[in-house]
Amino acid sequence: MNQKVLKTLEYDKIIQMLTEKADSEPGKALCRELAPSVDLAQIRQNQLETKDALGRLFQFGSTSFGNNRDLNFSIKSLEIGSTLSTIELLKIASMLDNVNRIKTYGRKEREDAPKDSLDDYFEQLTPLTRLAEEINRCILSEEEIADDASPRLKSIRRAKLSANEKIHSQLTSMLNGSYRTYLQDAVITMRNNRYCIPVKAEYKGQVNGMIHDQSSTGSTFFIEPAAVVSLNNQLKELELQEQEEIEVILASLSAQAGEYTQELSANQKIMTLLDFIFAKAKLAMEQNATEPLFNRKRYINIRKGRHPLIDKKKVVPIDIHLGRDFDLLIVTGPNTGGKTVSLKTVGLFILMGQSGLHIPAMDRSELSVFTEVYADIGDEQSIEQSLSTFSSHMTGIVHILEHADENSLCLFDELGAGTDPTEGAALAIAILNHLHCRGIRTMATTH
């Protein structure tokens, strides 16, 4: 489908509305890539999926795909044996939790319930519950690993706690004892990850230990008393052991996740596709849209169609049929009478329908598959105003006449406008007669 008609008929605004209905970034990306298809079987399949998703929304309510994230980098890292970070592992667990909820949402309440086009997608989801539970058990947050993640980590942290208590006890006795007169403040502080006490500059020689820092005024020295150096060393060693054990835990979790890279990749693809399908259904629900019936006879029958970009409370529904008894439809009437809107409604419905989107019209509305839609509705055309010059009209018309065939739909707004009325009318008649002789489905408005 040519890019000009997508812009002219404001298809991009429909795509923007659709994108807002998706929950996840991968789902939104799929929405932004949506384009009309010319494969009738594929169009009908896409429409069926939208219809079935809409039915589930009405029956079971909405669901969320918000935790479906792009895990391609993480999956590739797992495939080569790399260790993932806590953030990456939590994303995997979060996605798997979401997969579990979506799979539950997709289950039928009764075994004898009829299948629909989405059942296979739901059945292919693999929640990997044990992997998700293990990640969530070991990793409490992006910055915190659980004590029970491994027996060794629990033992190390107990030793750390004991060392911390001994250091605090030792330093507290100093603060409350003979060192009190030497201190700037009776507090325990940290410098270079070592426990220190703040000693007045004039007494720094009275406190046996290592100087780690000095205040900006020079009045205070932060000294690590010799009595706690060994304990501080022990604490530092335990912290290194703790970090090493955390790396072991993350490596183990990554190895477990690495056994399921195919399932993780498949889950992401299916979740993204379902998010996209349900976004189409949510848009249909918002627009009170229905599934159009498609035919191979280049026949259009729109029943009470409403332009999707006009306020539902203000739009006037229209009935339009073209292609069965006649292949040329001319719409006439006063200014601001809705001629351009009618034209754009037909064109946009074709684009939406061939994209697998429902159309805001009554059920049993019919559309046909067109390999191309051509629209000459002026430059920077909007629904509210149609202003185009004769030259811009003719440039677009020449292009259409050169490229349109019997599988095209041609839309002309104010054909022959912008020049002498008599000459414009004659030109319009000649163009329409030429298209009619070629059997090209055409809809035009008069000036």
Coordinates of C-alpha atoms in Angstrom, one line a residue:
M1 CA 0.0 0.0 0.0
N2 CA 1.5 3.4 -1.0
Q3 CA 2.6 5.6 1.8
K4 CA 0.8 8.7 0.5
V5 CA -2.6 7.2 1.0
L6 CA -1.8 6.1 4.5
K7 CA -1.0 9.7 5.4
T8 CA -3.8 11.2 3.4
L9 CA -6.4 9.0 5.1
E10 CA -4.8 9.5 8.5
Y11 CA -4.1 5.8 9.0
D12 CA -1.1 6.8 11.2
K13 CA -3.6 8.3 13.7
I14 CA -5.4 4.9 13.9
I15 CA -2.0 3.2 14.5
Q16 CA -1.2 5.7 17.2
M17 CA -4.6 4.9 18.9
L18 CA -3.8 1.2 18.6
T19 CA -0.3 1.6 20.0
E20 CA -1.7 3.2 23.1
K21 CA -3.9 0.1 23.7
A22 CA -0.8 -2.2 24.0
D23 CA 0.6 -2.8 27.4
S24 CA 4.2 -3.7 26.7
E25 CA 7.0 -2.0 24.6
P26 CA 7.4 -5.1 22.3
G27 CA 3.6 -5.1 21.8
K28 CA 3.6 -1.3 21.0
A29 CA 6.4 -1.9 18.5
L30 CA 4.4 -4.5 16.8
C31 CA 1.4 -2.1 16.6
R32 CA 3.6 0.6 15.1
E33 CA 4.6 -1.8 12.3
L34 CA 1.1 -2.8 11.4
A35 CA 0.3 -2.3 7.7
P36 CA -2.6 -3.4 5.4
S37 CA -2.3 -6.9 3.9
V38 CA -3.5 -8.0 0.4
D39 CA -3.6 -11.7 1.4
L40 CA -7.3 -12.5 1.9
A41 CA -6.6 -15.6 4.0
Q42 CA -4.3 -13.7 6.2
I43 CA -6.8 -10.8 6.6
R44 CA -9.5 -13.2 7.6
Q45 CA -7.3 -14.9 10.1
N46 CA -6.2 -11.5 11.6
Q47 CA -9.9 -10.4 11.8
L48 CA -10.8 -13.7 13.5
E49 CA -8.1 -13.2 16.1
T50 CA -9.3 -9.7 16.8
K51 CA -12.9 -11.0 17.1
D52 CA -11.9 -13.8 19.4
A53 CA -9.8 -11.5 21.6
L54 CA -12.8 -9.1 21.8
G55 CA -15.1 -11.9 22.8
R56 CA -12.7 -12.8 25.7
L57 CA -12.6 -9.2 26.8
F58 CA -16.4 -9.1 27.0
Q59 CA -16.5 -12.5 28.7
F60 CA -13.5 -12.4 31.1
G61 CA -12.6 -8.7 31.3
S62 CA -9.2 -7.1 30.5
T63 CA -5.8 -8.5 31.3
S64 CA -2.3 -7.0 31.2
F65 CA 0.9 -7.8 29.3
G66 CA 2.9 -5.0 31.0
N67 CA 5.7 -7.3 32.2
N68 CA 6.4 -8.6 28.7
R69 CA 9.8 -7.1 28.0
D70 CA 12.4 -7.4 25.3
L71 CA 14.7 -10.2 26.6
N72 CA 16.6 -10.8 23.4
F73 CA 19.9 -9.5 24.9
S74 CA 19.5 -11.6 28.0
I75 CA 18.6 -14.7 26.1
K76 CA 21.6 -14.3 23.8
S77 CA 23.8 -13.9 26.9
L78 CA 22.4 -17.1 28.4
E79 CA 23.0 -19.0 25.2
I80 CA 26.8 -18.2 25.4
G81 CA 26.9 -19.0 29.1
S82 CA 27.1 -15.5 30.5
T83 CA 25.9 -14.6 34.0
L84 CA 23.0 -12.2 34.2
S85 CA 22.6 -9.4 36.6
T86 CA 20.0 -9.2 39.3
I87 CA 18.0 -6.8 37.1
E88 CA 18.0 -9.1 34.1
L89 CA 17.1 -12.2 36.2
L90 CA 14.2 -10.2 37.8
K91 CA 12.9 -9.2 34.4
I92 CA 12.8 -12.9 33.4
A93 CA 11.0 -13.8 36.6
S94 CA 8.6 -10.9 36.2
M95 CA 7.9 -11.9 32.6
L96 CA 7.3 -15.6 33.6
D97 CA 4.9 -14.5 36.3
N98 CA 3.0 -12.5 33.6
V99 CA 3.1 -15.6 31.3
N100 CA 1.6 -17.6 34.1
R101 CA -1.3 -15.1 34.6
I102 CA -1.9 -14.9 30.9
K103 CA -2.0 -18.7 30.5
T104 CA -4.5 -18.9 33.4
Y105 CA -6.6 -16.1 31.7
G106 CA -6.5 -18.2 28.5
R107 CA -7.8 -21.4 30.0
K108 CA -11.3 -22.4 29.2
E109 CA -13.7 -22.9 32.1
R110 CA -15.0 -26.1 30.6
E111 CA -13.1 -28.8 28.8
D112 CA -15.9 -29.1 26.2
A113 CA -15.9 -25.4 25.4
P114 CA -15.3 -24.7 21.7
K115 CA -11.8 -23.7 20.7
D116 CA -11.0 -20.3 19.2
S117 CA -8.1 -18.9 17.1
L118 CA -6.2 -17.9 20.3
D119 CA -6.2 -21.2 22.1
D120 CA -3.0 -22.4 20.4
Y121 CA -1.2 -19.3 21.5
F122 CA -2.2 -19.7 25.1
E123 CA -1.3 -23.4 25.1
Q124 CA 2.2 -22.7 23.7
L125 CA 3.0 -20.5 26.7
T126 CA 5.4 -22.1 29.2
P127 CA 5.3 -20.4 32.6
L128 CA 8.5 -22.1 33.9
T129 CA 7.1 -21.7 37.4
R130 CA 10.0 -23.3 39.2
L131 CA 12.5 -21.1 37.6
A132 CA 10.5 -18.0 38.4
E133 CA 10.0 -19.1 42.0
E134 CA 13.7 -19.8 42.4
I135 CA 14.7 -16.4 41.0
N136 CA 12.1 -14.6 43.2
R137 CA 13.3 -16.7 46.3
C138 CA 16.9 -15.7 45.8
I139 CA 16.6 -12.1 44.6
L140 CA 14.5 -9.8 46.8
S141 CA 15.2 -6.6 44.7
E142 CA 17.7 -5.2 42.2
E143 CA 20.0 -4.4 45.2
E144 CA 19.2 -7.3 47.6
I145 CA 19.9 -11.0 47.6
A146 CA 18.0 -13.1 50.1
D147 CA 20.0 -14.6 53.1
D148 CA 18.5 -18.0 52.2
A149 CA 19.7 -17.8 48.6
S150 CA 22.4 -20.3 49.7
P151 CA 23.6 -21.9 53.0
R152 CA 27.1 -20.3 52.5
L153 CA 25.6 -16.8 52.0
K154 CA 23.6 -17.2 55.2
S155 CA 26.7 -18.3 57.1
I156 CA 28.7 -15.4 55.8
R157 CA 26.1 -12.9 56.7
R158 CA 25.8 -14.3 60.2
A159 CA 29.6 -13.9 60.6
K160 CA 29.3 -10.3 59.2
L161 CA 26.7 -9.5 61.8
S162 CA 28.8 -10.9 64.6
A163 CA 31.9 -9.0 63.4
N164 CA 29.8 -5.8 63.2
E165 CA 28.5 -6.3 66.7
K166 CA 32.0 -6.9 68.1
I167 CA 33.3 -3.7 66.4
H168 CA 30.5 -1.6 67.6
S169 CA 30.9 -3.0 71.1
Q170 CA 34.6 -2.3 71.1
L171 CA 34.2 1.2 69.8
T172 CA 31.3 2.0 72.0
S173 CA 33.4 1.2 75.1
M174 CA 36.1 3.5 73.8
L175 CA 33.6 6.3 73.2
N176 CA 32.3 6.0 76.8
G177 CA 35.7 5.4 78.3
S178 CA 39.0 7.1 78.5
Y179 CA 38.9 8.2 74.8
R180 CA 35.9 10.4 75.4
T181 CA 37.9 13.6 76.0
Y182 CA 39.9 13.1 72.8
L183 CA 36.8 12.9 70.5
Q184 CA 35.1 15.6 68.5
D185 CA 31.8 13.8 68.8
A186 CA 30.9 10.5 70.5
V187 CA 29.9 8.8 67.3
I188 CA 31.1 5.8 65.2
T189 CA 31.6 6.7 61.5
M190 CA 32.8 5.1 58.3
R191 CA 35.7 6.0 56.2
N192 CA 37.0 4.0 53.3
N193 CA 34.6 1.2 54.4
R194 CA 36.4 1.0 57.8
Y195 CA 34.8 1.8 61.1
C196 CA 36.5 4.9 62.7
I197 CA 36.1 7.4 65.5
P198 CA 36.4 11.3 65.1
V199 CA 39.4 12.5 67.1
K200 CA 40.3 16.1 67.8
A201 CA 43.5 17.1 65.9
E202 CA 45.4 18.0 69.0
Y203 CA 44.8 14.4 70.4
K204 CA 45.5 12.4 67.3
G205 CA 48.8 11.1 68.9
Q206 CA 46.9 9.9 71.9
V207 CA 44.9 7.4 69.9
N208 CA 46.8 4.4 68.6
G209 CA 45.5 3.5 65.1
M210 CA 45.3 4.3 61.4
I211 CA 44.3 7.7 60.1
H212 CA 41.8 7.4 57.2
D213 CA 40.6 10.9 56.7
Q214 CA 40.7 14.5 57.9
S215 CA 37.9 17.0 58.1
S216 CA 37.9 20.0 55.7
T217 CA 38.8 22.3 58.6
G218 CA 41.6 20.1 59.7
S219 CA 40.2 20.0 63.3
T220 CA 39.2 16.4 63.2
F221 CA 41.0 13.2 62.2
F222 CA 39.1 10.0 61.5
I223 CA 41.1 7.2 63.1
E224 CA 40.6 3.4 63.0
P225 CA 41.7 2.3 66.5
A226 CA 44.3 -0.5 66.5
A227 CA 41.9 -2.6 68.7
V228 CA 39.4 -2.9 65.8
V229 CA 41.8 -3.2 62.9
S230 CA 41.7 -7.0 62.9
L231 CA 37.9 -7.0 63.2
N232 CA 37.7 -4.5 60.3
N233 CA 40.0 -6.7 58.3
Q234 CA 37.8 -9.7 59.1
L235 CA 34.7 -7.7 58.1
K236 CA 36.3 -6.7 54.8
E237 CA 37.2 -10.3 54.1
L238 CA 33.6 -11.4 54.8
E239 CA 32.3 -8.8 52.5
L240 CA 34.5 -10.1 49.7
Q241 CA 33.3 -13.6 50.4
E242 CA 29.7 -12.4 50.4
Q243 CA 30.2 -10.8 46.9
E244 CA 31.9 -13.9 45.6
E245 CA 29.0 -16.0 46.9
I246 CA 26.5 -13.7 45.3
E247 CA 28.3 -14.1 42.0
V248 CA 28.0 -17.9 42.5
I249 CA 24.3 -17.6 43.1
L250 CA 23.7 -15.4 40.1
A251 CA 25.7 -17.8 37.9
S252 CA 23.7 -20.7 39.2
L253 CA 20.4 -18.9 38.5
S254 CA 21.7 -17.9 35.0
A255 CA 22.6 -21.5 34.3
Q256 CA 19.2 -22.7 35.3
A257 CA 17.6 -20.0 33.1
G258 CA 20.0 -21.0 30.3
E259 CA 18.4 -24.4 30.1
Y260 CA 15.2 -22.7 28.9
T261 CA 16.3 -20.2 26.3
Q262 CA 14.0 -21.6 23.6
E263 CA 11.0 -21.5 25.9
L264 CA 11.9 -17.9 27.0
S265 CA 12.2 -16.8 23.4
A266 CA 8.9 -18.5 22.4
N267 CA 7.2 -16.9 25.4
Q268 CA 8.3 -13.5 24.5
K269 CA 7.2 -13.8 20.9
I270 CA 3.7 -15.2 21.9
M271 CA 3.2 -12.6 24.6
T272 CA 4.1 -9.8 22.2
L273 CA 1.7 -11.2 19.6
L274 CA -1.1 -11.6 22.2
D275 CA -0.5 -8.1 23.5
F276 CA -0.8 -6.9 19.9
I277 CA -4.0 -8.9 19.2
F278 CA -5.7 -7.7 22.4
A279 CA -4.7 -4.1 21.6
K280 CA -6.7 -4.5 18.4
A281 CA -9.6 -5.9 20.4
K282 CA -9.4 -3.1 23.0
L283 CA -9.5 -0.5 20.2
A284 CA -12.5 -2.3 18.7
M285 CA -14.2 -2.2 22.0
E286 CA -13.5 1.5 22.4
Q287 CA -14.9 2.2 18.9
N288 CA -17.8 -0.1 19.2
A289 CA -16.4 -1.7 16.1
T290 CA -17.4 -5.0 14.3
E291 CA -15.7 -7.5 12.1
P292 CA -16.1 -6.7 8.4
L293 CA -16.9 -9.5 6.0
F294 CA -14.5 -9.8 3.2
N295 CA -15.3 -10.8 -0.4
R296 CA -13.3 -11.4 -3.6
K297 CA -15.8 -9.5 -5.8
R298 CA -14.5 -5.9 -5.1
Y299 CA -17.8 -5.2 -3.4
I300 CA -18.2 -2.7 -0.6
N301 CA -21.3 -2.4 1.6
I302 CA -20.8 -0.3 4.7
R303 CA -23.7 -0.2 7.1
K304 CA -24.0 2.8 9.5
G305 CA -20.2 3.5 9.2
R306 CA -18.7 6.1 11.6
H307 CA -15.4 7.8 10.9
P308 CA -13.2 6.6 13.8
L309 CA -11.4 10.0 14.2
I310 CA -14.6 12.0 14.8
D311 CA -16.3 12.2 18.2
K312 CA -18.7 9.3 18.5
K313 CA -21.4 11.7 19.8
K314 CA -21.1 14.0 16.8
V315 CA -20.4 11.7 13.9
V316 CA -23.2 11.0 11.5
P317 CA -23.3 7.3 10.4
I318 CA -23.4 6.6 6.7
D319 CA -24.5 3.7 4.5
I320 CA -22.4 3.2 1.4
H321 CA -22.3 0.4 -1.2
L322 CA -20.2 0.2 -4.3
G323 CA -19.1 -2.5 -6.7
R324 CA -22.1 -4.8 -7.1
D325 CA -24.6 -2.9 -9.2
F326 CA -22.2 -0.1 -10.2
D327 CA -18.5 0.6 -9.9
L328 CA -18.6 4.4 -9.8
L329 CA -20.1 6.4 -6.9
I330 CA -20.4 10.2 -7.0
V331 CA -21.2 12.0 -3.8
T332 CA -22.7 15.4 -4.1
G333 CA -24.1 17.9 -1.7
P334 CA -23.5 21.3 0.0
N335 CA -20.3 22.4 1.6
T336 CA -19.7 20.9 5.1
G337 CA -22.2 18.3 4.2
G338 CA -19.9 15.4 4.9
K339 CA -18.7 14.5 1.4
T340 CA -15.0 14.4 2.3
V341 CA -15.7 12.5 5.5
S342 CA -17.7 9.9 3.5
L343 CA -14.8 9.5 1.1
K344 CA -12.2 9.2 3.9
T345 CA -14.4 6.8 5.8
V346 CA -14.5 4.3 2.9
G347 CA -10.8 4.5 2.3
L348 CA -9.8 4.3 6.0
F349 CA -12.2 1.3 6.5
I350 CA -10.4 -0.5 3.7
L351 CA -7.0 0.1 5.3
M352 CA -8.2 -0.8 8.7
G353 CA -10.0 -3.9 7.6
Q354 CA -7.0 -5.2 5.6
S355 CA -4.9 -4.6 8.7
G356 CA -7.0 -6.9 10.8
L357 CA -8.8 -4.1 12.6
H358 CA -12.5 -4.1 13.2
I359 CA -14.4 -1.1 11.7
P360 CA -16.9 1.2 13.5
A361 CA -19.9 0.1 11.6
M362 CA -22.9 -2.2 12.0
D363 CA -22.2 -6.0 11.8
R364 CA -22.4 -7.7 8.4
S365 CA -20.7 -4.7 6.7
E366 CA -18.7 -5.9 3.7
L367 CA -15.3 -5.0 2.3
S368 CA -13.2 -6.3 -0.5
V369 CA -9.4 -6.7 -0.7
F370 CA -7.8 -4.0 -2.8
T371 CA -4.1 -4.2 -3.8
E372 CA -3.9 -0.4 -3.8
V373 CA -6.0 2.5 -2.6
Y374 CA -5.4 5.8 -4.3
A375 CA -6.8 9.0 -2.8
D376 CA -6.6 12.6 -4.2
I377 CA -7.9 14.6 -1.3
G378 CA -5.5 17.5 -1.5
D379 CA -2.3 18.3 0.4
E380 CA -2.4 18.5 4.2
Q381 CA -6.1 17.5 4.0
S382 CA -7.9 17.2 7.3
I383 CA -11.5 16.1 8.0
E384 CA -12.5 19.7 9.0
Q385 CA -11.3 21.4 5.8
S386 CA -10.6 20.4 2.2
L387 CA -8.5 23.0 0.4
S388 CA -6.6 21.9 -2.8
T389 CA -5.5 23.6 -5.9
F390 CA -6.2 22.5 -9.5
S391 CA -2.5 21.8 -10.0
S392 CA -2.1 19.6 -7.0
H393 CA -5.3 17.7 -8.0
M394 CA -4.0 17.1 -11.5
T395 CA -0.6 15.9 -10.2
G396 CA -2.2 13.3 -8.0
I397 CA -4.8 12.3 -10.7
V398 CA -2.1 11.7 -13.3
H399 CA -0.2 9.4 -10.9
I400 CA -3.4 7.5 -10.2
L401 CA -4.4 7.1 -13.8
E402 CA -0.9 5.7 -14.6
H403 CA -0.9 3.2 -11.7
A404 CA -4.4 2.2 -10.9
D405 CA -5.9 -1.2 -12.1
E406 CA -9.1 -3.1 -11.6
N407 CA -7.8 -4.3 -8.1
S408 CA -7.5 -0.7 -7.0
L409 CA -9.9 1.6 -5.2
C410 CA -9.7 5.3 -6.3
L411 CA -11.0 8.2 -4.2
F412 CA -11.3 11.7 -5.6
D413 CA -12.3 14.8 -3.6
E414 CA -13.8 17.8 -5.5
L415 CA -12.7 16.3 -8.9
G416 CA -12.2 19.2 -11.4
A417 CA -12.2 21.9 -8.8
G418 CA -9.9 24.9 -8.9
T419 CA -10.5 25.8 -12.5
D420 CA -13.3 27.1 -14.8
P421 CA -16.4 25.2 -13.8
T422 CA -17.3 24.1 -17.3
E423 CA -13.8 22.9 -18.1
G424 CA -13.5 21.3 -14.7
A425 CA -16.7 19.4 -15.2
A426 CA -15.7 18.2 -18.6
L427 CA -12.3 17.0 -17.2
A428 CA -14.0 15.2 -14.3
I429 CA -16.4 13.4 -16.6
A430 CA -13.5 12.3 -18.9
I431 CA -11.5 11.0 -15.9
L432 CA -14.5 9.1 -14.4
N433 CA -15.5 7.7 -17.7
H434 CA -11.9 6.4 -18.3
L435 CA -11.9 4.7 -14.9
H436 CA -15.4 3.3 -15.4
C437 CA -14.4 1.8 -18.8
R438 CA -11.4 0.1 -17.1
G439 CA -13.7 -1.4 -14.4
I440 CA -11.9 0.4 -11.5
R441 CA -13.9 0.9 -8.3
T442 CA -14.1 4.7 -7.9
M443 CA -15.7 7.1 -5.5
A444 CA -15.7 10.9 -6.1
T445 CA -17.2 14.0 -4.6
T446 CA -18.3 17.1 -6.5
H447 CA -17.2 20.6 -5.9

